Amino acid sequence: MTRPPFLNFINGEWLPAASGATADDCNPMHTSELIGSFPSSNLADVDAAIAAAHAALKGWARTPAPARGAILIKAAEAIERRVEQIAQDMTAEMGKPLRESRGEAGRGATVLRYAGGEGWRAQGELFQQTVTGGNVLTMRRPVGVVGLITPWNFPFAIPVWKLAPALAYGNTVVLKLAQDSPLTGLHIAQCFEEAGLPRGVLNLVMGRGSVIGNALVRDPRVRAISFTGSVTTGFAVRDEATRLGKRVQLELGGHNPLIVMADADLDRAVEGAYAGAFWSAGQKCTATRRMLVQDAVYDTFKAKLLARIDRGVVGDPSDPATEVGPIVNKAQFEEILAGIAKGKAEGGTVLAGGKALGGDNYVIEPTVFEGVSDDAFLSCEEVFGPVTSLYRFATLDEAIERANAVPFGLSASIYTSNLTSAHRFSTEVEAGLLHVNSQTAGAEVHVPFGGIKSSGFGPHEQGRAAIEFYTEIVTVYQDI
Ligand code: UN1
C-alpha cells in the first residue's frame, strides 16, 4: 500500500494549496523528525472544495441509496487492506500508542460497513390519511453540502464517523482535517478513490481552523456543520452557523467522573480508571478527569491505582506494549504542564507523575492528584492530558451531586455491584454516555454518541441517531 500524497483532495484530484503555502507535521515522540509538509490552505482552496461538493450534489443525491452504500462498503474494504499503514501513520504523527491506533483504524472500517448498510434500510415511514385513506409517507432527503471540522485526537475515527452517514444519506462533503494529524485522514480519501466514489463527493482540505473552518461556516453553499473540538471554538461555530440558518452539531469537551462504590470489584475499577485517564495520554474528550471513591475503599483503591501506574508502560507509542505515549505537540505539552503547576499551586498533592518523561519527546508521566478542592481549576477545567484527581466521598447522593457539579456532560462511569446504585447513576448523572462497570472512554459504531450540557449541541452522532443530522424529513400526501 502506498502512502497518500501530502496534498488536499479536491474534486477527485490531489492538489497543493493554491498559495503554495505548507505547514510541517512532526513526530511528537522524536520532535526533530518531520512527518511531512502539508498544504496550509486558504479561502481559494476551500472555495474550490465547496464548489466541487456543490457540483457533485445532484448526481450523488440521485444515486440510489443501495449504490451509495455499496461504495461505502468498498471503502471499508480498502481501509481493511491498509489498517496497519494507517495505524503506523497515526502513531507517528500524533503519538497515539500503536495498539490504540490499530483499533481506531479498524473502527473506521466498521463505521463504513454500518453506514453502508443504511443504503438498504428504510428511510421513511408510511401512514394513512384521515379522510381519504390515501398514503402519507415521510422521506429523508440529504441536507446538501456539509462541512465537517475534525480534531487531531481521533484523526481517523472521527472524520469517518461524520462522513460515513453524510455520504450514505446522499450529502456531499468538505472535510477539514486537523493540522496536527492530516496524514492519517488522507488515507480516507485514498480509500474512497479506490472504492470509485464520484469526483467532488468527498473533498479534504488541510489548514488552520481560523481560516478554513470560518470559510466553511460562512459559505452559503454549505448547509450544515458538524464540529468536534473545544468548547470555545465550538460555541463560536454554533453562534455563527445558526445566525446564518444552518444546521450545527457540536461534540465538545468533557470533565468525566468515575465513581467507585465500596461494593465495586476494585481490580476492575482500577483497570478502568487507568485506561480512562491515561490511554492516548488522556487526549480524549471522554477521558476520566475525576475519580470519586467511596470512603471505605479509598485507601485501597489509591494504593492499587498507584501500583498499576508503576506497572504501566510509558514511552514510545510505536512499541505495541506502550500504554501511554506523548502529547501531540509542544503547545499542548506546555499547557498540560502549566495545568499541573496550577493544580499544585492551588493546594493539590501529586501522588504520581507530575512531570515530563524527559528527552526529545512530549511524553508526560501519568499524573494523579489528591486533595484538590471541588472548585479548584483541576476539578472544573479540562486539562487535555494524562492528569486526573482522586476525591473521597461518603454517600452515593454526594457522589452524584459532585459528579454533576461541572458544566460538562459527556461521559461518566460507575463501578458497583449494586443494581440500585447502577440504576440511580443511569438516571441521575448528567452525561450523554454512561458506563456501568466500564471506563469513561470508548464508543461503539452502532449506538448514539454525544454529550449533554456544554459538551454537545444538536443531534448525536453515530448509529441511527446520525440520520437526524444528515437528512431532512419531507412529508408526502399521496391521494389516488
Ligand atoms: C472514544 O472515547 O473512543 O474527541 C471516542 C473525542 C471524542 C471521541 C471519543 N469526540 O475524544
PDB file of C-alpha atoms and ligand atoms in Angstrom, residues 107 153-154 158 161 228 284-286 441-443 449, ligand 1:
ATOM      1  CA  ARG A 107     -13.060   1.085  13.787  1.00  0.00           C
ATOM      2  CA  ASN A 153      -7.007  13.264  18.695  1.00  0.00           C
ATOM      3  CA  PHE A 154      -9.088  10.727  16.723  1.00  0.00           C
ATOM      4  CA  ILE A 158     -13.973  10.989  13.892  1.00  0.00           C
ATOM      5  CA  TRP A 161     -17.930   8.674  11.611  1.00  0.00           C
ATOM      6  CA  THR A 228     -15.627  18.219  17.177  1.00  0.00           C
ATOM      7  CA  LYS A 284      -9.778  12.109  24.631  1.00  0.00           C
ATOM      8  CA  CYS A 285     -12.785  14.210  25.394  1.00  0.00           C
ATOM      9  CA  THR A 286     -14.112  11.055  27.075  1.00  0.00           C
ATOM     10  CA  ALA A 441     -13.910   6.432  27.081  1.00  0.00           C
ATOM     11  CA  GLY A 442     -14.925   4.278  24.135  1.00  0.00           C
ATOM     12  CA  ALA A 443     -17.720   4.332  21.608  1.00  0.00           C
ATOM     13  CA  PHE A 449     -22.531   9.110  20.692  1.00  0.00           C
TER      14      PHE A 449
HETATM   15  C1  UN1 B   1     -13.806   7.411  22.313  1.00  0.00           C
HETATM   16  O1  UN1 B   1     -13.892   7.613  23.530  1.00  0.00           O
HETATM   17  O2  UN1 B   1     -13.412   6.328  21.847  1.00  0.00           O
HETATM   18  O3  UN1 B   1     -12.734  13.747  20.651  1.00  0.00           O
HETATM   19  C2  UN1 B   1     -14.215   8.434  21.343  1.00  0.00           C
HETATM   20  C3  UN1 B   1     -13.027  12.852  21.458  1.00  0.00           C
HETATM   21  C4  UN1 B   1     -14.399  12.239  21.361  1.00  0.00           C
HETATM   22  C5  UN1 B   1     -14.355  10.843  20.837  1.00  0.00           C
HETATM   23  C6  UN1 B   1     -14.092   9.837  21.885  1.00  0.00           C
HETATM   24  N1  UN1 B   1     -15.234  13.051  20.486  1.00  0.00           N
HETATM   25  O4  UN1 B   1     -12.229  12.465  22.276  1.00  0.00           O
END
